[in-house]
Protein backbone atom coordinates (compact mmCIF):
# COMPACT_ATOMS: atom_id res chain seq x y z
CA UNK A 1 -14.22 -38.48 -126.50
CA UNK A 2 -11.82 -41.03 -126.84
CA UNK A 3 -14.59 -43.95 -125.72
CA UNK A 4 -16.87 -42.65 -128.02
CA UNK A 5 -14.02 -42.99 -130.65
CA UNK A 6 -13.26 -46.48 -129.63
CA UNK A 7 -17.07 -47.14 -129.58
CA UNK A 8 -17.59 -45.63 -133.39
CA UNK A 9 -14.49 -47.73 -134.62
CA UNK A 10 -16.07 -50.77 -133.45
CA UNK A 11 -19.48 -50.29 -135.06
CA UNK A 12 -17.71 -49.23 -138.17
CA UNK A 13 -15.32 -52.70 -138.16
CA UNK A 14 -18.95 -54.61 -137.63
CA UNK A 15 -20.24 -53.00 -140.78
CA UNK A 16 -17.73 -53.68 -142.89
CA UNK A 17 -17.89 -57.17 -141.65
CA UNK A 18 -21.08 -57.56 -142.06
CA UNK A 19 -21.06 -56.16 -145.97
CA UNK A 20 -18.03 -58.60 -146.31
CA UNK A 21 -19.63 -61.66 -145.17
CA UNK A 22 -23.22 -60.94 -146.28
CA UNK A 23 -24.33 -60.95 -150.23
CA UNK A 24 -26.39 -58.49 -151.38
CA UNK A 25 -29.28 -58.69 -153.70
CA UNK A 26 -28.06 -55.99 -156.06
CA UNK A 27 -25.03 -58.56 -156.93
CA UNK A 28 -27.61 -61.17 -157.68
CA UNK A 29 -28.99 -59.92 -160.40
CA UNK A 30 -26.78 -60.75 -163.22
CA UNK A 31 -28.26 -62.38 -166.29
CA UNK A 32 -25.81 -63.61 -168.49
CA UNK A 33 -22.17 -64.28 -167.71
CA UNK A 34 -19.44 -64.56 -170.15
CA UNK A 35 -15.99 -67.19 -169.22
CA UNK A 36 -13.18 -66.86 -171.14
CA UNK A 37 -10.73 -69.56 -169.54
CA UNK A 38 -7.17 -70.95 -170.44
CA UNK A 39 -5.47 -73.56 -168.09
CA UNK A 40 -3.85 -77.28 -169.01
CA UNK A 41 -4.07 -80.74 -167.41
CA UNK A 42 -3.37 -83.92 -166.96
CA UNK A 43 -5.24 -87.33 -167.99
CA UNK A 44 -6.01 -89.71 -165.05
CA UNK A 45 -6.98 -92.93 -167.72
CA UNK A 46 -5.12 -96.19 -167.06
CA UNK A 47 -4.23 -96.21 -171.26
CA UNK A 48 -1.55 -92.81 -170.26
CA UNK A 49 -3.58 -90.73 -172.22
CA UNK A 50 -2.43 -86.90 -171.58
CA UNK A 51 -3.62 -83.29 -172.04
CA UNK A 52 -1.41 -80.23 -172.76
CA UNK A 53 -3.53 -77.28 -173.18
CA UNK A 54 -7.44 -76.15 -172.61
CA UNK A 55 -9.01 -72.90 -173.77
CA UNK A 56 -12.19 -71.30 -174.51
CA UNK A 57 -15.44 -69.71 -173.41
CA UNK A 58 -18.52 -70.52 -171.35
CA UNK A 59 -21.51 -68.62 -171.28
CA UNK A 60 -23.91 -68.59 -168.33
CA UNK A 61 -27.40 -68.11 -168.17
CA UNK A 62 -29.03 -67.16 -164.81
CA UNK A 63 -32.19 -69.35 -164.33
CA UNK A 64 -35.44 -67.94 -162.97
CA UNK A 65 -35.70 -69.79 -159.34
CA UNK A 66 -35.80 -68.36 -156.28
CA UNK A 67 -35.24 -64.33 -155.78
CA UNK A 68 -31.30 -64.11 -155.80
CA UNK A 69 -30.91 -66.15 -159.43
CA UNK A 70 -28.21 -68.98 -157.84
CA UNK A 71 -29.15 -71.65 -160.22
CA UNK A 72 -27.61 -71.30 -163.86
CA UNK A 73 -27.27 -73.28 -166.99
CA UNK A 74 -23.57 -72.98 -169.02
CA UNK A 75 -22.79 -73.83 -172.21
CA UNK A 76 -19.84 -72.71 -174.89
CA UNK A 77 -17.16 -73.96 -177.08
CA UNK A 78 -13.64 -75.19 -176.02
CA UNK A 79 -10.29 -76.56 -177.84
CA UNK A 80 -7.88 -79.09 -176.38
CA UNK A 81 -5.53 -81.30 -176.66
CA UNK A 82 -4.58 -85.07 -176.31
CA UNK A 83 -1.49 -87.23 -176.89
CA UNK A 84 -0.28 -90.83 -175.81
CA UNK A 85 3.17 -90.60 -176.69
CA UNK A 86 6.25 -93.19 -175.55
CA UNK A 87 9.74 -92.65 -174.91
CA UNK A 88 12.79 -94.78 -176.27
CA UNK A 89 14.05 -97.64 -174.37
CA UNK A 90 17.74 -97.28 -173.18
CA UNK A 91 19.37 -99.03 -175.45
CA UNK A 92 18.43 -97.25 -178.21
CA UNK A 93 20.10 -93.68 -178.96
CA UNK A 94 17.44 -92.22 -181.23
CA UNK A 95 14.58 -90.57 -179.54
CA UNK A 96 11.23 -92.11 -179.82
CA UNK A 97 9.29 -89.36 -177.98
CA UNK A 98 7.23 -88.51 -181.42
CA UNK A 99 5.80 -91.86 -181.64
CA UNK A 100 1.60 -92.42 -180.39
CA UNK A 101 -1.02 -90.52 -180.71
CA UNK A 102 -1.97 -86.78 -180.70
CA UNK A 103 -5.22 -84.81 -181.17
CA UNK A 104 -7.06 -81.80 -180.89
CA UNK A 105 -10.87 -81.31 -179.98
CA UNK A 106 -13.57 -79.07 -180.01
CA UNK A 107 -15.51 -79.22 -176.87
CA UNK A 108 -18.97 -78.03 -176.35
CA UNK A 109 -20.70 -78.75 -172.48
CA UNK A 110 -24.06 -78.63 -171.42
CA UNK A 111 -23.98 -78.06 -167.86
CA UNK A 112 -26.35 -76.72 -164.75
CA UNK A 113 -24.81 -75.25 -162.43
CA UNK A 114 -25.25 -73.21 -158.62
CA UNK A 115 -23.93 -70.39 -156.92
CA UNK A 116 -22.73 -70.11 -153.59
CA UNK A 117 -23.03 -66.50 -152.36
CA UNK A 118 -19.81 -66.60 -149.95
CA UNK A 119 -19.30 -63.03 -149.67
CA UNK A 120 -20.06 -60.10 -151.92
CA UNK A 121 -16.36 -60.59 -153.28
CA UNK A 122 -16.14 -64.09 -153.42
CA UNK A 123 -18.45 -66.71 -154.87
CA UNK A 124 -17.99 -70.41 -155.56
CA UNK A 125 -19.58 -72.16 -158.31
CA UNK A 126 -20.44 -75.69 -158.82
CA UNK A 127 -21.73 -77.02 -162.23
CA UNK A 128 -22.12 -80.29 -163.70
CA UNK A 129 -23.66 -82.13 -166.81
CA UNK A 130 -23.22 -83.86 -170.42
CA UNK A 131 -20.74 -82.78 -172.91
CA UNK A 132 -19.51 -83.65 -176.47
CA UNK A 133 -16.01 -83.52 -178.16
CA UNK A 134 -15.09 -83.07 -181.58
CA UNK A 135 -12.12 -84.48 -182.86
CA UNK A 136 -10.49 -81.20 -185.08
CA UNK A 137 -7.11 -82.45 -186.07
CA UNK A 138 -4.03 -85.26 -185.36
CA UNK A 139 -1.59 -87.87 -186.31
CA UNK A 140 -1.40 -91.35 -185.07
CA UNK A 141 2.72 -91.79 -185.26
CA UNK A 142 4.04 -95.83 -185.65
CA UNK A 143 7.86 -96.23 -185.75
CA UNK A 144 9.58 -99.31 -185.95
CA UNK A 145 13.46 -100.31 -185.76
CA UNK A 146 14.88 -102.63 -187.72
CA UNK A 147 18.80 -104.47 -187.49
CA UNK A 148 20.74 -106.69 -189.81
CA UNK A 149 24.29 -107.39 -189.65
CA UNK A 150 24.89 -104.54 -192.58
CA UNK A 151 22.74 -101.72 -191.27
CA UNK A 152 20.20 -100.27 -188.79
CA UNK A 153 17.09 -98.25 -189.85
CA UNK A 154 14.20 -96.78 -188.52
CA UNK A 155 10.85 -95.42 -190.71
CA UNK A 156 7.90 -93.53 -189.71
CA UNK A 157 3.99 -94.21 -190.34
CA UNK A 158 1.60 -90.87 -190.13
CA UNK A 159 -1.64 -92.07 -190.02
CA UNK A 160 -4.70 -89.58 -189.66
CA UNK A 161 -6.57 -90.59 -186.54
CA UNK A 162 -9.92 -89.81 -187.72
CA UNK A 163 -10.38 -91.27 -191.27
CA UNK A 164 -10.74 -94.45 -192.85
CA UNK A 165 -6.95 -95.09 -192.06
CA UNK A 166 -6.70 -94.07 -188.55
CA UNK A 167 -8.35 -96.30 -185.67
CA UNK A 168 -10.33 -93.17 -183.29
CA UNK A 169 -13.84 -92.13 -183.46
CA UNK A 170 -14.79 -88.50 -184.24
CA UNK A 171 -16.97 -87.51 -181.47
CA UNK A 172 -16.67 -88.29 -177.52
CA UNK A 173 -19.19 -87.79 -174.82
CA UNK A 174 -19.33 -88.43 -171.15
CA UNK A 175 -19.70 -85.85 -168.02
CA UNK A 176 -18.46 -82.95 -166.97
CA UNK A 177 -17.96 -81.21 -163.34
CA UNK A 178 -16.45 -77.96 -162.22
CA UNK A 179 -15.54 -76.20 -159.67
CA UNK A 180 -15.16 -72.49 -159.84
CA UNK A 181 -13.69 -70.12 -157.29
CA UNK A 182 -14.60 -66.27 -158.34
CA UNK A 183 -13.02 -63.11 -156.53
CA UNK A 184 -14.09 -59.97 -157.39
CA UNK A 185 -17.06 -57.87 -158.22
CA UNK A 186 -19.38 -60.93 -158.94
CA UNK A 187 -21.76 -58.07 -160.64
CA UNK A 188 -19.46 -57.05 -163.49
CA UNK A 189 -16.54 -58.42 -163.48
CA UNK A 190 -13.90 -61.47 -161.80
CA UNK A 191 -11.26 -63.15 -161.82
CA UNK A 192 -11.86 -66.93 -161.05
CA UNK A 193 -9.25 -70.25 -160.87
CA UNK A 194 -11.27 -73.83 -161.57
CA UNK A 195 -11.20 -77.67 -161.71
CA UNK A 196 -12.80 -79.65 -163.87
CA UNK A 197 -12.92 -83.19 -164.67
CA UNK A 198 -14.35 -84.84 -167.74
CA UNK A 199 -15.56 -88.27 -167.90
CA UNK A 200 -15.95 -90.03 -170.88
CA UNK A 201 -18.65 -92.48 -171.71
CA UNK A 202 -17.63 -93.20 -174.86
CA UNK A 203 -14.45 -95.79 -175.79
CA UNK A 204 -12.45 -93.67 -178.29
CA UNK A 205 -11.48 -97.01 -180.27
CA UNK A 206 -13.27 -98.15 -183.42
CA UNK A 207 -15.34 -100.78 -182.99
CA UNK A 208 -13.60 -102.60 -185.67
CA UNK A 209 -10.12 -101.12 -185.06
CA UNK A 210 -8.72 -104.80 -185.23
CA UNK A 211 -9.24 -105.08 -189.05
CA UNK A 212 -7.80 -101.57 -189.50
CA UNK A 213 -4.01 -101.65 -190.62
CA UNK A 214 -2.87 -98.90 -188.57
CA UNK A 215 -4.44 -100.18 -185.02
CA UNK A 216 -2.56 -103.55 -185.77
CA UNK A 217 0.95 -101.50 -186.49
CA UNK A 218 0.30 -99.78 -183.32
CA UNK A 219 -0.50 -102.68 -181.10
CA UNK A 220 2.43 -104.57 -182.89
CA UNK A 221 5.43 -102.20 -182.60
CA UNK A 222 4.38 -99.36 -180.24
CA UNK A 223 1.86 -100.23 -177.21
CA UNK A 224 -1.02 -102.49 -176.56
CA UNK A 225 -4.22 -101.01 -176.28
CA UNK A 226 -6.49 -103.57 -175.96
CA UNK A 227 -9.43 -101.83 -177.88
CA UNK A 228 -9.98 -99.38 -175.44
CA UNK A 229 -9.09 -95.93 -174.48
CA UNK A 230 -10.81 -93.38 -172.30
CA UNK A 231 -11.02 -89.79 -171.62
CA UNK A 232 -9.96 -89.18 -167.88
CA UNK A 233 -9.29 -85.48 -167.85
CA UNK A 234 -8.34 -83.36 -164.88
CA UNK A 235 -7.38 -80.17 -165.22
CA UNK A 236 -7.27 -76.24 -163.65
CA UNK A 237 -7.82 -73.52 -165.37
CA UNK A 238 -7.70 -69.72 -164.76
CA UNK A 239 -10.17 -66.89 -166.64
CA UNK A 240 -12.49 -64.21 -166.16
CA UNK A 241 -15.81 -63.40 -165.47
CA UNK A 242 -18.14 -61.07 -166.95
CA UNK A 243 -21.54 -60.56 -166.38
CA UNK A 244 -24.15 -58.36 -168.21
CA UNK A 245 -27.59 -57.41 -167.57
């Protein structure tokens, strides 16, 4: 009896490994997927431009190739966040941390994407393709110190960034890649952590920022930028998803 037991427990152990390690069609057969995702990150650009926050939604689409559905094509809406912001030199008391720019955006990708069936807990999915952003709200900030032998003073410029006074365009594309790790049941619902990376194509400086007053205070008294700036963004995220059928 007690072989037999022995033998039963190790048939059992290879089933359940097998179950574990082997996706099943019956998970594959989600149609849509919705993403809800919050996360931050950091930008990787050369002109120190930064991110503080990302959140949204994706929805997937399962595409009809091949019997299990792996291939996909995603698409939603997003919001983040930008800033290029400087800090006071050391001689100064007065904190300069509000000075640069900041912005929001709405971001919408177009992406195709494919699942990797690692288990019938676990997937990993890779997707990749064109997006756009849509500058939502900001403030380019310009402060300037000035000393005579009487007094000091320092004064503030607000500029909007996206009107006729401030110096960035409106709407940003370039490409987009993540990578999504997703642990649970794939068929309703999971949890999943990601990176993704945007890279922009498009030079978020006017084309004739020179002769715009603002983009010459801000060269002058806060930080070169040479006409260019670039969206570099890495970040990780964390969210859910839900599938439907």
């Amino acid at each position: 009896m007690t072989m037999i037991s022995k033998a039963r427990r190790k048939c059992a152990f290879l089933v359940l490994l097998m179950c574990i390690m082997t996706p099943t069609d019956v998970v594959a057969q989600e149609l849509i997927r919705f993403l809800p995702y919050l996360g931050g990150g950091a930008g990787l650009s050369n002109q120190q431009l930064k991110t503080n926050l990302q959140l949204g939604v994706n929805i997937q689409l399962s595409l009809p190739f091949g019997e299990k559905k792996n291939w996909y094509v995603q698409s939603g809406v997003g919001y983040g966040g930008f800033c290029r912001s400087f800090d006071i030199a050391e001689s100064f008391e007065m904190s300069w941390s509000d000075r640069g720019i900041r912005y929001s955006y709405i971001h919408v990708p177009l992406q195709f994407g494919y699942t990797f069936r690692l288990s019938w807990i676990m997937t990993l999915q890779v997707d990749i393709g064109p997006y756009v952003n849509f500058g939502s709200s900001g403030r380019i900030c310009v402060m300037s110190y000035t000393e005579n032998p009487y007094t000091e003073s320092y004064y503030y410029r607000y500029y909007n960034p996206f009107n006729d006074e401030g110096f960035l365009k409106k709407r940003e594309a370039g490409i987009g890649l993540n990578v999504r790790l997703c642990v649970g049941k794939f068929r309703y619902a999971a949890g999943f952590v990601a990176i993704s990376y945007q890279h922009g194509l498009t030079n978020l400086v006017k084309d004739n920022a020179a002769s715009i007053p603002s983009y010459q205070e801000y060269e002058r008294l806060i930080s070169p930028l040479g006409g260019k700036m670039h969206n570099r963004l890495l970040a990780i995220t964390l969210g859910a998803s839900i599938s439907i059928r």
